[in-house]
């Protein structure tokens, strides 16, 4: 049933540009996919490593700014993408080395500080980032002779990258490295005693998470054709953490569901509901109360409970009650 649901979801996503009316909803779907990649990257830390980062917006923004600077300087898309990933890799290594000096609340506070530093640099370094006015990119990429200027082509590009990201996350979760990361989350002292370097394992997770954040930041730049310091804000990082927690951390599809809920509330529901923030907050409260493990694992648990109840009811033999005249 799980794989049937996945197959149906992929088919629906692939056919979406054909059955939705207008380019607006195709663009909204592209936003959902972009933030899904960001949320999957965050899930490497929140779900598998047990580390909550409130500064990953800086890695998201570093990639977008690096590509934007190269494009405005006249370089090709290929060069801009390569520089963006190189900058994200360097930034992720630095971010991990500094943030992993602590765990738990200390890790959270260090990531907040790093995120605010990145936001401050983007806001104040006017000669490079253009401050709060941001940087405008003139066009979307053309790769291998294929132009992704149209919303439909760009949507399919993001969809392919998301499917690759899901495959990577699935392979990672069952790999020895993924198992080591989850064991370091649950029993770090025992992992030390067994000879594992927990710090290196967590650093690898930070780098993988940062690279996926950079990929989503690059797609965000090409989607909006604009980047500003807001991409590095604390709110941007916290929003993605909420996507992961609401959808279900340490699951493969939970971050995608969480991203869909948040993005649809921000872009679609906000056009009809003035206080959409209140509705989004109510959704999160309801998830915490009724589905504390997240939407995907919570619904899976409820579905399993219903099936087990139905099976038990069928197994109970009918009891014949005779009454005397």
XYZ file of C-alpha atoms in Angstrom, residues 7 12 17 34 51 69 88 109 129 138-139 165 201 251 275 282 299:
17
model
C 3.548 5.645 -7.215
C -0.143 12.967 -9.898
C 0.790 20.895 -15.129
C 11.576 23.650 -3.514
C 19.839 18.425 16.310
C 26.510 37.434 -7.849
C 27.562 26.065 0.182
C 21.725 28.917 20.210
C 24.587 41.979 -1.752
C 17.339 38.249 -15.419
C 16.445 34.710 -16.472
C 16.627 14.020 -3.122
C 29.288 11.596 11.934
C 10.389 9.926 7.953
C -5.663 35.793 9.504
C -4.097 26.227 14.904
C -2.033 9.088 10.105
